[in-house]
mmCIF file of C-alpha atoms in Angstrom:
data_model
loop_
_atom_site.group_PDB
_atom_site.id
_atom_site.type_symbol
_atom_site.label_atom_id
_atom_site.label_comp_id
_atom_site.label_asym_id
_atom_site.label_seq_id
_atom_site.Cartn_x
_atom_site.Cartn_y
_atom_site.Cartn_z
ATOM 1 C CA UNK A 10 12.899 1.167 -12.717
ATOM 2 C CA UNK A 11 12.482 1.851 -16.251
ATOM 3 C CA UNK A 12 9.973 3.903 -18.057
ATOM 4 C CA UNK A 13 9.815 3.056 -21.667
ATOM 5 C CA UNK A 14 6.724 4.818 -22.762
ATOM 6 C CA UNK A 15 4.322 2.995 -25.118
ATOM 7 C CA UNK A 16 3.323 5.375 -28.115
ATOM 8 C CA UNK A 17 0.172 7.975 -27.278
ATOM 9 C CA UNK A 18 -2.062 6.314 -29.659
ATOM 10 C CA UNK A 19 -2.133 3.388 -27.347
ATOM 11 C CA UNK A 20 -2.437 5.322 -24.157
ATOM 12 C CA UNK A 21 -5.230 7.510 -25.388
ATOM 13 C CA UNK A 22 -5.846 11.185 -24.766
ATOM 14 C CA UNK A 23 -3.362 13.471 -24.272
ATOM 15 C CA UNK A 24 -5.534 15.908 -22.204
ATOM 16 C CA UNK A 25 -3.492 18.537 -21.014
ATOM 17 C CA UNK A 26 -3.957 21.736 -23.406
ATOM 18 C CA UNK A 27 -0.798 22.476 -25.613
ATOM 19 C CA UNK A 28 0.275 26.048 -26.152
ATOM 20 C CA UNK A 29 3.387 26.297 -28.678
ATOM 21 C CA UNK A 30 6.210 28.346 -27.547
ATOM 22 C CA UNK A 31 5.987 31.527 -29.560
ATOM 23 C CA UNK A 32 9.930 31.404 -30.188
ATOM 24 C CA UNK A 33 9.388 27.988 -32.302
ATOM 25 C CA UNK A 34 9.022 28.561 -36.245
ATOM 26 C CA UNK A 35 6.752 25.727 -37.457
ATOM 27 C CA UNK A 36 4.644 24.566 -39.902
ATOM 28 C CA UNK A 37 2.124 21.513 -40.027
ATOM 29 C CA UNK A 38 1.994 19.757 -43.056
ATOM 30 C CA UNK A 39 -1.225 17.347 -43.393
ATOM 31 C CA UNK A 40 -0.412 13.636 -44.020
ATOM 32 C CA UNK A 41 -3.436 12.176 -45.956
ATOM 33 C CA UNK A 42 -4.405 8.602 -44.502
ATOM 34 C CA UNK A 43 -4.756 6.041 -46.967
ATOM 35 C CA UNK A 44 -8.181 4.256 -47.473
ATOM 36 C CA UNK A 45 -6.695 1.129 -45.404
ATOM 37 C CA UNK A 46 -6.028 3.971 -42.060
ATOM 38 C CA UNK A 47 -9.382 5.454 -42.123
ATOM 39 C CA UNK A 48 -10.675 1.873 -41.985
ATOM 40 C CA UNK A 49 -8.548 0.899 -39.516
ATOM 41 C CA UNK A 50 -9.249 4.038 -37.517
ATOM 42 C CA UNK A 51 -12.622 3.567 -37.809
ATOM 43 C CA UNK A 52 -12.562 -0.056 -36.700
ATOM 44 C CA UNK A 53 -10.619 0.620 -33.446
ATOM 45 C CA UNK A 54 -13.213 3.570 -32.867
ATOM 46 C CA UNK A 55 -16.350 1.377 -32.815
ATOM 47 C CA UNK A 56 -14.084 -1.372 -30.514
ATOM 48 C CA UNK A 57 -13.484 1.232 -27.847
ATOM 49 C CA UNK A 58 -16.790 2.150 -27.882
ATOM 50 C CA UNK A 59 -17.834 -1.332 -26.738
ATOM 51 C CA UNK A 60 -14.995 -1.953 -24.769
ATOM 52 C CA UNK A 61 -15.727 0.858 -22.558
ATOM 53 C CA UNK A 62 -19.343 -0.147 -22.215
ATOM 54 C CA UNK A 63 -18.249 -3.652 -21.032
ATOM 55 C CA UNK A 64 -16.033 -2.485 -18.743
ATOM 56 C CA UNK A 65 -18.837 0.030 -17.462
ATOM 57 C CA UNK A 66 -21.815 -2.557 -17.183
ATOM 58 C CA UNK A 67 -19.635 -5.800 -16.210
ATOM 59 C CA UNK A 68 -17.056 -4.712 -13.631
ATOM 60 C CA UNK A 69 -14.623 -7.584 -14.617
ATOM 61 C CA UNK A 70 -12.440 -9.049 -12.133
ATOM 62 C CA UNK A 71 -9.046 -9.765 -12.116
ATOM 63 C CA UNK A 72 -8.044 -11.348 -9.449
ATOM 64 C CA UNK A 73 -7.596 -14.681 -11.083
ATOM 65 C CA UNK A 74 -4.854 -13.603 -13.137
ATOM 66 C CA UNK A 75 -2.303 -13.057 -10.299
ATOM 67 C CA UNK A 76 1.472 -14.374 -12.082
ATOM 68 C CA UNK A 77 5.005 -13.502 -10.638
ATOM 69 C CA UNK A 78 6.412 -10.668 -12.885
ATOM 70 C CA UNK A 79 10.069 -10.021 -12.985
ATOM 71 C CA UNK A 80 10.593 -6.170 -12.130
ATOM 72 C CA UNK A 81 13.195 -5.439 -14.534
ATOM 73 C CA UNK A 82 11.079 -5.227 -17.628
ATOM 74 C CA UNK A 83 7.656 -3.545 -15.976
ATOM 75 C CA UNK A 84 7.440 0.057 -17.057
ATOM 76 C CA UNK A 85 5.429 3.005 -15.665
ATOM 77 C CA UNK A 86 3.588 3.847 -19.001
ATOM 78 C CA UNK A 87 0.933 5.747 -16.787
ATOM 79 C CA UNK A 88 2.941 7.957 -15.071
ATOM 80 C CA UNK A 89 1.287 11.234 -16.274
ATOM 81 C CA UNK A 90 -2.051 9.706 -15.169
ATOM 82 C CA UNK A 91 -1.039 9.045 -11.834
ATOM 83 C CA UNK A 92 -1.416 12.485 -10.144
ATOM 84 C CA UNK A 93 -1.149 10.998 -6.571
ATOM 85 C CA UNK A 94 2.226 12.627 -4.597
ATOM 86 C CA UNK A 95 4.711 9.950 -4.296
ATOM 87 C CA UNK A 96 5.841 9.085 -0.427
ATOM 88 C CA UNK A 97 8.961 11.023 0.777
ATOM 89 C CA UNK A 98 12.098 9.498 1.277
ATOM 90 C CA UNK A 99 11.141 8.247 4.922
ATOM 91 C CA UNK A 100 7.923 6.646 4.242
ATOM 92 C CA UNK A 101 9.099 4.841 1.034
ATOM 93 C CA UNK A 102 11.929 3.680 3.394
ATOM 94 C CA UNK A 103 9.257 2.326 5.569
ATOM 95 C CA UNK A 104 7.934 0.229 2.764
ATOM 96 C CA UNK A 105 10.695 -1.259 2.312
ATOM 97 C CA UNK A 106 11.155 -2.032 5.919
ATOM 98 C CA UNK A 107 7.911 -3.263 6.123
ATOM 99 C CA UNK A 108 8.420 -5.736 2.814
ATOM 100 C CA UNK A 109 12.261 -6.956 4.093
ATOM 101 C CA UNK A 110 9.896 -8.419 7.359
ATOM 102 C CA UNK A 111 6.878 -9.597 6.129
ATOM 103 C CA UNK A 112 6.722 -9.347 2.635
ATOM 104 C CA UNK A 113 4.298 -7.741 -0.126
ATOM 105 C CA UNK A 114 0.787 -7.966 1.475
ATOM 106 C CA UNK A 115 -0.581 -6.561 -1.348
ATOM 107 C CA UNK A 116 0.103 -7.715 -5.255
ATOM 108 C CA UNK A 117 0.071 -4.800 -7.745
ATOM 109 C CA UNK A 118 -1.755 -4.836 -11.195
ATOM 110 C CA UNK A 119 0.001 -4.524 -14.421
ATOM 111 C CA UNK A 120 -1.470 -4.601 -18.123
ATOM 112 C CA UNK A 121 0.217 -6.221 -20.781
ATOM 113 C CA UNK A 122 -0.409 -5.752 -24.460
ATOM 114 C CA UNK A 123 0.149 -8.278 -27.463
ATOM 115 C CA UNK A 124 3.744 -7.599 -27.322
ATOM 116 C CA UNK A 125 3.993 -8.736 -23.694
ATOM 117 C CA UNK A 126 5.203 -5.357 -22.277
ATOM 118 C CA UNK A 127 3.968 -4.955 -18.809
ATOM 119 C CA UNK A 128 2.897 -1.269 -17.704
ATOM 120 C CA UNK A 129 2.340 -0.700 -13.917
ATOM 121 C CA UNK A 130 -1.204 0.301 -12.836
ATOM 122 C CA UNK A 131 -1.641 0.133 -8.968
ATOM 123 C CA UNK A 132 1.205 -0.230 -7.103
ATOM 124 C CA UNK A 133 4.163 2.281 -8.785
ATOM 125 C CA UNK A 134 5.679 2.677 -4.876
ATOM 126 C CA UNK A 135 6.191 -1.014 -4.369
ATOM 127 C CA UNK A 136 7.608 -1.543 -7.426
ATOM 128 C CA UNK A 137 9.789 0.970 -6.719
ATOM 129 C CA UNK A 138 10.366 -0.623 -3.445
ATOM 130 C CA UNK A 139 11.200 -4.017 -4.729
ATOM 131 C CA UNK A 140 13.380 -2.688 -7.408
ATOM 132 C CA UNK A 141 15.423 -0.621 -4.628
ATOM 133 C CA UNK A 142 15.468 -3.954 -2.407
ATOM 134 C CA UNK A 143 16.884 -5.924 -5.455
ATOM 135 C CA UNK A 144 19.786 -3.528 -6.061
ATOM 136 C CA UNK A 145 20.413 -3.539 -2.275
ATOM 137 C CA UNK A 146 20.873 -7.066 -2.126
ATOM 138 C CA UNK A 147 22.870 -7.558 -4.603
ATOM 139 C CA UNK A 148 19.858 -8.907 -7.228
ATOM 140 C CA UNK A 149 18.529 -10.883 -4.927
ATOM 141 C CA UNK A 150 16.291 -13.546 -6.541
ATOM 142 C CA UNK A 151 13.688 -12.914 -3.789
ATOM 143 C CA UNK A 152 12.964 -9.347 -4.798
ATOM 144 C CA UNK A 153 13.287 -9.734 -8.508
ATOM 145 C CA UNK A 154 9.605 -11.382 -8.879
ATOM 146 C CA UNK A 155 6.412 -9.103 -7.578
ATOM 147 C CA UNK A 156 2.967 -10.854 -7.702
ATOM 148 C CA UNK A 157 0.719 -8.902 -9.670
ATOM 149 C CA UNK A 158 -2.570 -9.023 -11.237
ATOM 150 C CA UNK A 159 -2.442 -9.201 -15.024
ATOM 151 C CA UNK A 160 -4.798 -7.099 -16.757
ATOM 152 C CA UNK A 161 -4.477 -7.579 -21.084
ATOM 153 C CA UNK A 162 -4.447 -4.387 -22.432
ATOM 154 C CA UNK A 163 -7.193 -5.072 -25.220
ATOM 155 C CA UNK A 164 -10.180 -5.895 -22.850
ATOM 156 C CA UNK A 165 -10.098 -2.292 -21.030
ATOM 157 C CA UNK A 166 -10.265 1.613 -21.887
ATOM 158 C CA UNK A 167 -9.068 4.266 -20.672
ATOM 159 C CA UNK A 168 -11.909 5.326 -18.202
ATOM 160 C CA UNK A 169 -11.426 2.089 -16.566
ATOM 161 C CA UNK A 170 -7.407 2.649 -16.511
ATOM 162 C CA UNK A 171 -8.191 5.772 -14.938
ATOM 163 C CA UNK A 172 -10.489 4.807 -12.211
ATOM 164 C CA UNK A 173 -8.602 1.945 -10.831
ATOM 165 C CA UNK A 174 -5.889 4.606 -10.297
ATOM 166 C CA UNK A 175 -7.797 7.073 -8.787
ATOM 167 C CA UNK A 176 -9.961 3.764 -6.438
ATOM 168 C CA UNK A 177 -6.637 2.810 -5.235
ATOM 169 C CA UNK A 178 -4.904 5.832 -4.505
ATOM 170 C CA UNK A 179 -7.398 8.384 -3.174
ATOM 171 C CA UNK A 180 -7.831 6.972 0.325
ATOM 172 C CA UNK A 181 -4.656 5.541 1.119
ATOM 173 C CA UNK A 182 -2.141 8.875 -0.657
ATOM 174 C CA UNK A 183 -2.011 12.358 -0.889
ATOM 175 C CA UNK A 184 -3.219 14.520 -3.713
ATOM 176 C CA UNK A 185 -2.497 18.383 -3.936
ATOM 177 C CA UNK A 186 -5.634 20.383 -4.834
ATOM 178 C CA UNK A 187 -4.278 20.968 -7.897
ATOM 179 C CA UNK A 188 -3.428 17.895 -9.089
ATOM 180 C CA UNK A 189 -7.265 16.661 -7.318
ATOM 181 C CA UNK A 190 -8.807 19.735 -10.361
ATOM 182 C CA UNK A 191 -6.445 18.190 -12.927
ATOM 183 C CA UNK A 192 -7.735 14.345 -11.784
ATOM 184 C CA UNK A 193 -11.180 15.761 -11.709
ATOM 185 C CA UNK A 194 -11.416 17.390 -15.493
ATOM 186 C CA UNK A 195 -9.384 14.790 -16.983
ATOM 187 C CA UNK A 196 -12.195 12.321 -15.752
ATOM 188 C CA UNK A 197 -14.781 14.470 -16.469
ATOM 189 C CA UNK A 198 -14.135 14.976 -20.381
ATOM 190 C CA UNK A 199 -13.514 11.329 -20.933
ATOM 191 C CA UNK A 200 -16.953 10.350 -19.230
ATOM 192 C CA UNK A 201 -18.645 13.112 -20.889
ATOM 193 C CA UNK A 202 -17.751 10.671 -23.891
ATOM 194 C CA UNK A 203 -19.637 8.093 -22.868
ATOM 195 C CA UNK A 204 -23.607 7.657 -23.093
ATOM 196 C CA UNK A 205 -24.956 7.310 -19.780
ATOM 197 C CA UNK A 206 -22.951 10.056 -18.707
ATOM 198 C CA UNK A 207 -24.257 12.559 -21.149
ATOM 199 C CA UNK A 208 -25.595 15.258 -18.590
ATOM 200 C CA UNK A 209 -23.563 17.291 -16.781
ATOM 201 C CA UNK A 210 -25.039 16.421 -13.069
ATOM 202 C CA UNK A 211 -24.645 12.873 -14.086
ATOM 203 C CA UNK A 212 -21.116 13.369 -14.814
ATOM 204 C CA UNK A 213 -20.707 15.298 -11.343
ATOM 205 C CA UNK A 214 -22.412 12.708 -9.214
ATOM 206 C CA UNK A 215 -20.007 9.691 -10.511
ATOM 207 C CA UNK A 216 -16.902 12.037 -9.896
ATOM 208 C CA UNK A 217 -18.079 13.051 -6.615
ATOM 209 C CA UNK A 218 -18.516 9.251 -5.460
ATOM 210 C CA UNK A 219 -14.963 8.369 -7.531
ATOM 211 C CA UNK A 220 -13.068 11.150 -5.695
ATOM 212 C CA UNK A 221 -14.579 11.035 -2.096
ATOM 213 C CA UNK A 222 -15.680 14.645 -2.022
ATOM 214 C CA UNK A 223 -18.873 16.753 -2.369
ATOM 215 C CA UNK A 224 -21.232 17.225 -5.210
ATOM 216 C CA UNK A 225 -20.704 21.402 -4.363
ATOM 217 C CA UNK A 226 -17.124 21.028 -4.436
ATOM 218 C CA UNK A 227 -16.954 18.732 -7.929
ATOM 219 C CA UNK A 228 -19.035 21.085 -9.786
ATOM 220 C CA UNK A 229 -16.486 24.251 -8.229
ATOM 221 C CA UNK A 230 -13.849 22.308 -9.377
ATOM 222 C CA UNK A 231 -14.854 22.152 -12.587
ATOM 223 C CA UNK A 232 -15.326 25.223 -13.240
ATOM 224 C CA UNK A 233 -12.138 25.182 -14.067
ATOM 225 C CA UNK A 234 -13.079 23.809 -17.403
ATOM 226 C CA UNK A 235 -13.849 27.595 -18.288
ATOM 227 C CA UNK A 236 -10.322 28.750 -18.372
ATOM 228 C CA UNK A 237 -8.415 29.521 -21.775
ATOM 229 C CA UNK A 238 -6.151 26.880 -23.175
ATOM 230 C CA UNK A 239 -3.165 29.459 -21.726
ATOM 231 C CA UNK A 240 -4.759 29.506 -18.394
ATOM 232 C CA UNK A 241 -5.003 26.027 -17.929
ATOM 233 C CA UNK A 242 -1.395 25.297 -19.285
ATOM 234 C CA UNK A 243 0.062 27.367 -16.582
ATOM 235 C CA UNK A 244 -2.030 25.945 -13.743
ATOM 236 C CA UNK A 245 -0.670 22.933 -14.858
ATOM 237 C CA UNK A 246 2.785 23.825 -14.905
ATOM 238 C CA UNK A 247 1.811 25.051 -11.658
ATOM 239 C CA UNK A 248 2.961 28.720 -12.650
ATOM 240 C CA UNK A 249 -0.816 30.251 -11.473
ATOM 241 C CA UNK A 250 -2.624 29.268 -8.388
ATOM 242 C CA UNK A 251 -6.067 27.744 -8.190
ATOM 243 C CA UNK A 252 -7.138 31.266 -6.962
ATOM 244 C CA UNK A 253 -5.678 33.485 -9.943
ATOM 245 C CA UNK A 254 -6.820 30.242 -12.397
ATOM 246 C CA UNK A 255 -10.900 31.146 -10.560
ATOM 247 C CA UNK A 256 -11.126 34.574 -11.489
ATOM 248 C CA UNK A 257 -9.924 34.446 -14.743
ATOM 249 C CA UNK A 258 -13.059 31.971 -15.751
ATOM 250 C CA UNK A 259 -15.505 34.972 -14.726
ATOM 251 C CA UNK A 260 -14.527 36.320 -18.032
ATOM 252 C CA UNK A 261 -14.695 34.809 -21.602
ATOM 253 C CA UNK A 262 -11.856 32.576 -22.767
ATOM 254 C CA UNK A 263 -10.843 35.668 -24.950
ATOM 255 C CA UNK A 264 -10.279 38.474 -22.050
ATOM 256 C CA UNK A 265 -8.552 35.999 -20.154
ATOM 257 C CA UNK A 266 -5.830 35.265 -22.888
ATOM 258 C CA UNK A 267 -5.978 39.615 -23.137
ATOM 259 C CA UNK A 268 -5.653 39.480 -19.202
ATOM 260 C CA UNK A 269 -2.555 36.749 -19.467
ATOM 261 C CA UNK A 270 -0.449 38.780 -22.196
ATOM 262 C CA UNK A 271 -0.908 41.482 -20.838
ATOM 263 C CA UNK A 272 0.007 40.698 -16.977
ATOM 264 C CA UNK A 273 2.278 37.748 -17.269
ATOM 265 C CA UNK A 274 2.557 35.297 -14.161
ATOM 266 C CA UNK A 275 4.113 37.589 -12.319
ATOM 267 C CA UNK A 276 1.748 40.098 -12.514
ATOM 268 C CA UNK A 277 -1.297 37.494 -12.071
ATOM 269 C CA UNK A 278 -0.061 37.270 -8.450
ATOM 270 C CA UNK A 279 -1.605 40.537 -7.165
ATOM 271 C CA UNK A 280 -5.250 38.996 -6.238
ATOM 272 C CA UNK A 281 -6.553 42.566 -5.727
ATOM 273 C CA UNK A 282 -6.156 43.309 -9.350
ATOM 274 C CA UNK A 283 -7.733 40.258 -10.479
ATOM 275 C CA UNK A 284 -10.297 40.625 -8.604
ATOM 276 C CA UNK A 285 -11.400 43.978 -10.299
ATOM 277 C CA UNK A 286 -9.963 42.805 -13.412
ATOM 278 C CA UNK A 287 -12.631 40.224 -13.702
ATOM 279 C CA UNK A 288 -15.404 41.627 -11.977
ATOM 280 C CA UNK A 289 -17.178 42.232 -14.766
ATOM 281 C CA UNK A 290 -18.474 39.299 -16.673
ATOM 282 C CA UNK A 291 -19.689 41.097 -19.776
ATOM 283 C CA UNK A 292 -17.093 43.260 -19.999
ATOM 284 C CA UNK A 293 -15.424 44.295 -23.685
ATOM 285 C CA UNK A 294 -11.933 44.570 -25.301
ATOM 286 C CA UNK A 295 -12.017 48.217 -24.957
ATOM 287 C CA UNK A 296 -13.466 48.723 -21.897
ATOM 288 C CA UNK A 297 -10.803 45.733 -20.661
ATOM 289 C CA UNK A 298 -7.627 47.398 -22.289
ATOM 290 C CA UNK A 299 -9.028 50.824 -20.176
ATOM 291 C CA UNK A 300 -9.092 49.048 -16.828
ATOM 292 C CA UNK A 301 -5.561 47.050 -17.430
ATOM 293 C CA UNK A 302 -4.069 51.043 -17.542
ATOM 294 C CA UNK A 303 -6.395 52.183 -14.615
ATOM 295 C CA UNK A 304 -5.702 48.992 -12.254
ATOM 296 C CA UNK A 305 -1.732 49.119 -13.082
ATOM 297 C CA UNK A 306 -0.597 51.444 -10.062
ATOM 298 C CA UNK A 307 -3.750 50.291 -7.420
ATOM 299 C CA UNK A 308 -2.946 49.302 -4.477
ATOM 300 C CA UNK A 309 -4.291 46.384 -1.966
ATOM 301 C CA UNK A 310 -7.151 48.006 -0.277
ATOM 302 C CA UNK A 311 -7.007 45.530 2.796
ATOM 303 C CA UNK A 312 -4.894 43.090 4.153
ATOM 304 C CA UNK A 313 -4.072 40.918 6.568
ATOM 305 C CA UNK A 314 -1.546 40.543 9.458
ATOM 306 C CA UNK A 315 -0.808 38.024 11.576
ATOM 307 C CA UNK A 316 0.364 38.707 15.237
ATOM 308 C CA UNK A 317 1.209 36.354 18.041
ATOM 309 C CA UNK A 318 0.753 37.292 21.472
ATOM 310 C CA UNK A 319 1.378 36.214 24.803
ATOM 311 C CA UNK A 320 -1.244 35.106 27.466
ATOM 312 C CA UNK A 321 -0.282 37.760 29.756
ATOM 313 C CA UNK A 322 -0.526 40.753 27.437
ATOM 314 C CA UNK A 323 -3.702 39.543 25.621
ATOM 315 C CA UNK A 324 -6.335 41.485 27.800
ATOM 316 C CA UNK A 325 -4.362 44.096 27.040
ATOM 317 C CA UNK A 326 -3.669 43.913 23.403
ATOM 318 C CA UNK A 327 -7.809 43.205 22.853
ATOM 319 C CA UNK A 328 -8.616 46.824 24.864
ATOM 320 C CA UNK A 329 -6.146 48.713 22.444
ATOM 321 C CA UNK A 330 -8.116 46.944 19.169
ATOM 322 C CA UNK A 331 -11.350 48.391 20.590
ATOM 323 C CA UNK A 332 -10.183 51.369 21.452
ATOM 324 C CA UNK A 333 -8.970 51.161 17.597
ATOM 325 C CA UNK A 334 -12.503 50.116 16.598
ATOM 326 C CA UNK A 335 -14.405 52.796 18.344
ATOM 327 C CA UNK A 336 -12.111 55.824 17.033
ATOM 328 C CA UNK A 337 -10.040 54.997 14.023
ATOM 329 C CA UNK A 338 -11.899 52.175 12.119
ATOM 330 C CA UNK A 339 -15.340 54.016 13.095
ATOM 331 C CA UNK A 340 -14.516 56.898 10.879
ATOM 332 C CA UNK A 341 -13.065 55.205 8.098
ATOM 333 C CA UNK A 342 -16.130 52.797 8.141
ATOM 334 C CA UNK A 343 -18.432 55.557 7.814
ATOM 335 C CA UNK A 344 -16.552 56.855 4.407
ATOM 336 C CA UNK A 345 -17.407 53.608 3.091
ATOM 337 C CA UNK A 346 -21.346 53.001 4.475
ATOM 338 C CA UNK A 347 -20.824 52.078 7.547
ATOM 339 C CA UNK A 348 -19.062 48.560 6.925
ATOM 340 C CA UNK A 349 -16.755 47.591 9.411
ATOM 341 C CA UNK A 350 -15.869 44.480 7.138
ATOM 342 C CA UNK A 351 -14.642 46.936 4.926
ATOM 343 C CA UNK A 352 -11.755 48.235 7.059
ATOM 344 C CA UNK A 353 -11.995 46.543 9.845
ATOM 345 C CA UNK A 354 -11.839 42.967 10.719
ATOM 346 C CA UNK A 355 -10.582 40.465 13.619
ATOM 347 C CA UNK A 356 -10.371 36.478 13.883
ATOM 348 C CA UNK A 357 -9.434 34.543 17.183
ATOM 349 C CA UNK A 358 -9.185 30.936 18.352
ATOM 350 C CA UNK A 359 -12.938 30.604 20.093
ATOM 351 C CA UNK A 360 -11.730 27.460 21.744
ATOM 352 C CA UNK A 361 -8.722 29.711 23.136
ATOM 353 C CA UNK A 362 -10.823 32.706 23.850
ATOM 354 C CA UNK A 363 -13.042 30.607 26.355
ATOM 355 C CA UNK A 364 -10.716 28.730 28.189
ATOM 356 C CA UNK A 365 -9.075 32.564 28.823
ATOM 357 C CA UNK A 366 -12.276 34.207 29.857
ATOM 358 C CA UNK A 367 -12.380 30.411 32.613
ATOM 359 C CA UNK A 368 -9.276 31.520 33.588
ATOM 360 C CA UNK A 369 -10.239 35.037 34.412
ATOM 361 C CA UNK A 370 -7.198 36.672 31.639
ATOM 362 C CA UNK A 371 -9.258 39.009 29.942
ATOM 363 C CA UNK A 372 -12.363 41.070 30.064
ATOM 364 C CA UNK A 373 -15.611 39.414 28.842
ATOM 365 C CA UNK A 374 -16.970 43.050 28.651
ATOM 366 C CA UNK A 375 -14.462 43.999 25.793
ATOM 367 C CA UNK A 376 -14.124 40.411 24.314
ATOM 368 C CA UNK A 377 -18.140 40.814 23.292
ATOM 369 C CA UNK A 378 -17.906 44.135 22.503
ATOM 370 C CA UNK A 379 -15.029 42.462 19.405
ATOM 371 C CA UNK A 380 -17.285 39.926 19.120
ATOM 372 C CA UNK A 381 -20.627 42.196 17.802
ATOM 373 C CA UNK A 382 -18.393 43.630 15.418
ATOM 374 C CA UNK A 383 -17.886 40.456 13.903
ATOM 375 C CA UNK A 384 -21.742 39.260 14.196
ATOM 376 C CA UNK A 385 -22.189 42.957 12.219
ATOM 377 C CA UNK A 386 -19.939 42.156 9.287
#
C-alpha cells in the first residue's frame, strides 16, 4: 500500500512536542511572508474557522458518495493520527478470509482533495487486506476496486478527521493506554480551539463520551498536559511509562526538565525515587539539586513478591505469615507508628479463599486473623 504523505500544512497540527537533538548544530533563519501569504494565510484561517463550525452544528453525511476506488493510488496520509494497534498477523489473516467468502461488508471512507489524491480515513486494515488479496491473486480485477465513501477534503477539519477515527475504531480495536493519553490530549487541544468548547469541563465531558470512558479518568488523563515538552517526547517515544510521566507533573515544567537531565530514562525507572523526588510540589532548584544527591544511593523501602502455592500447603503457608505478622512485622510496625501497611501487607484471591475455607483446606481462625490486618491498613 503506499503512503505518500500530503504536506503538514494540509494535514494540520503537528501535535507531538519537538525536542532537537542536542548533537545537531542549527540555526533558524526567518523567511518574511510576502503581503500576498499573510492574506492568504489569513483567508484559510477564517475558512477553517467556519468549516469546523459546520461540521460541528450539521453532522453531514456521507453516505451518498459511496464510488469504487482503485487501491493502488489510496494513501494512508493519517497514519500518525490513527493511534489504534493494528491486528496481528492472524486476525488480519482472518479478514482476509472473511472478504475471499463473502466480501467487504463494510465500505471504507477516503477524502480526496482538488488534486484527486485519495487518503484513507476508516478502514486502513481492509485496505490493507484488499491490497494483500490483489497481489495474491495475481492483480485480480476483483480486489483492485474497494467501495468507499468519498469525503472532499475542503468541506471538513481536522476535529472532524479526528473523531471519525477515533468513532470507528474505539469499540471495535485495541488502544494501549498510552496511545488512549496521546488520543485524548491531541483531541483535547484542538477542541480547546473551538468556541463552545472553551471550558475545561466542557472539553472533558465531549472526550469522555468520544472515548467511551469516565469523566474521572479523562480529566487524570489529562493531566498529562502538565508534563515538560521533554517529558512528553519520551512518553511518546514510549521511553517513560505513564507512571514515571505522573509524578513528574507534581512539579513545575522546570524541575521536571532538572529531574530528566539529571536522571536520564534509565534512572527514571526507580519509582521509589520519583516518588520522593516529586513529593514536594513547591519545591526549589536548590533544595531539588540537594535531594537528587541525597535520593542517589536510597533504596526501595517495600516491595512486592509474588509466590504461588499449592492447595495442599496453603493452610500451612497462611499460619507461617501470621506467625510473621505477630512477631517480626509487629516490631518493625511499631518503629514506624504502628502501620502495618507500612511493612507489612498481603493480597489473596477472595473468590479462591472461600471456596477453600467450603472445602475445609485451611483455618478460618487464621484466615480472619490476615484478614483484620488488611481491614487495619
Amino acid at each position: 500500500m503506499k503512503r505518500v504523505k500530503l504536506q503538514r500544512e494540509r494535514l494540520g497540527m503537528d501535535l507531538k512536542p519537538y525536542v532537537p537533538d542536542p548533537r545537531e548544530i542549527s540555526e533558524e533563519i526567518p523567511v518574511p511572508m510576502t503581503p500576498e501569504q499573510r492574506e492568504y494565510y489569513k483567508k484559510r484561517e477564517i475558512e477553517l474557522i467556519k468549516r469546523r463550525a459546520k461540521t460541528v452544528n450539521e453532522k453531514p453525511c456521507y453516505h451518498g458518495t459511496l464510488q469504487m476506488i482503485d487501491v493502488e493510488i489510496i494513501q494512508d496520509n493519517y497514519g500518525s493520527w490513527n493511534l489504534f494497534d493494528l491486528p496481528d498477523e492472524m486476525e488480519q489473516y482472518d479478514l482476509m478470509r472473511s472478504i475471499e467468502s463473502v466480501g467487504l461488508i463494510n465500505p471504507i471512507y477516503c477524502t480526496v482533495d482538488n488534486a484527486g489524491n485519495y487518503s484513507v480515513i476508516i478502514g486502513r486494515v481492509r485496505v490493507i487486506a484488499y491490497c494483500n488479496l490483489y497481489e495474491k491473486y495475481g492483480k485480480d480485477i476483483k480486489y483492485k476496486y474497494i467501495p468507499s465513501y468519498v469525503i472532499p477534503f475542503d468541506e471538513i477539519d481536522e476535529l472532524y478527521l479526528r473523531s471519525l477515527i477515533i468513532e470507528s475504531n474505539i469499540c471495535f480495536r485495541k488502544i494501549s493506554k498510552f496511545n488512549m493519553i496521546r488520543a485524548l490530549i491531541e483531541n483535547y487541544q484542538i477542541m480547546k480551539e473551538m468556541k463552545q468548547f472553551r471550558r475545561e469541563k466542557n472539553v472533558g465531558m465531549e472526550i469522555a463520551k468520544m472515548f467511551h470512558i469516565s469523566e474521572a479518568t479523562t480529566f487524570n488523563f489529562l493531566k498529562i498536559q502538565e508534563l515538560c515538552n521533554k517529558g512528553l517526547a519520551l512518553l511518546y517515544d514510549e521511553k517513560i511509562s505513564l507512571q514515571v510521566a505522573t509524578y513528574l507533573t507534581k512539579v513545575p515544567m522546570e524541575m521536571q526538565e532538572k529531574i530528566i537531565d539529571s536522571y536520564g530514562v534509565e534512572g527514571m525507572k526507580a519509582i521509589h525515587k520519583m516518588k520522593l523526588l516529586t513529593n514536594k510540589q513547591d519545591i526549589t532548584m536548590e533544595d531539588l539539586e540537594k535531594l537528587l544527591k541525597k535520593v542517589e544511593n536510597i533504596e526501595p523501602y517495600t516491595t512486592t513478591i509474588t509466590i504461588k502455592i499449592c492447595q495442599y500447603i496453603l493452610d500451612a503457608f497462611l499460619k507461617h505469615l501470621l506467625s510473621f505478622k505477630e512477631k517480626e512485622a509487629t516490631r518493625q510496625a511499631e518503629l514506624v507508628g504502628g502501620k502495618f501497611s507500612n511493612v507489612f501487607k498481603i493480597r489473596f484471591k477472595q473468590d479462591h479463599m472461600e471456596e477453600y475455607l467450603n472445602a475445609g483446606r485451611i483455618d478460618k481462625a487464621t484466615l480472619d486473623k490476615l484478614v483484620t490486618v488488611n481491614n487495619e491498613n
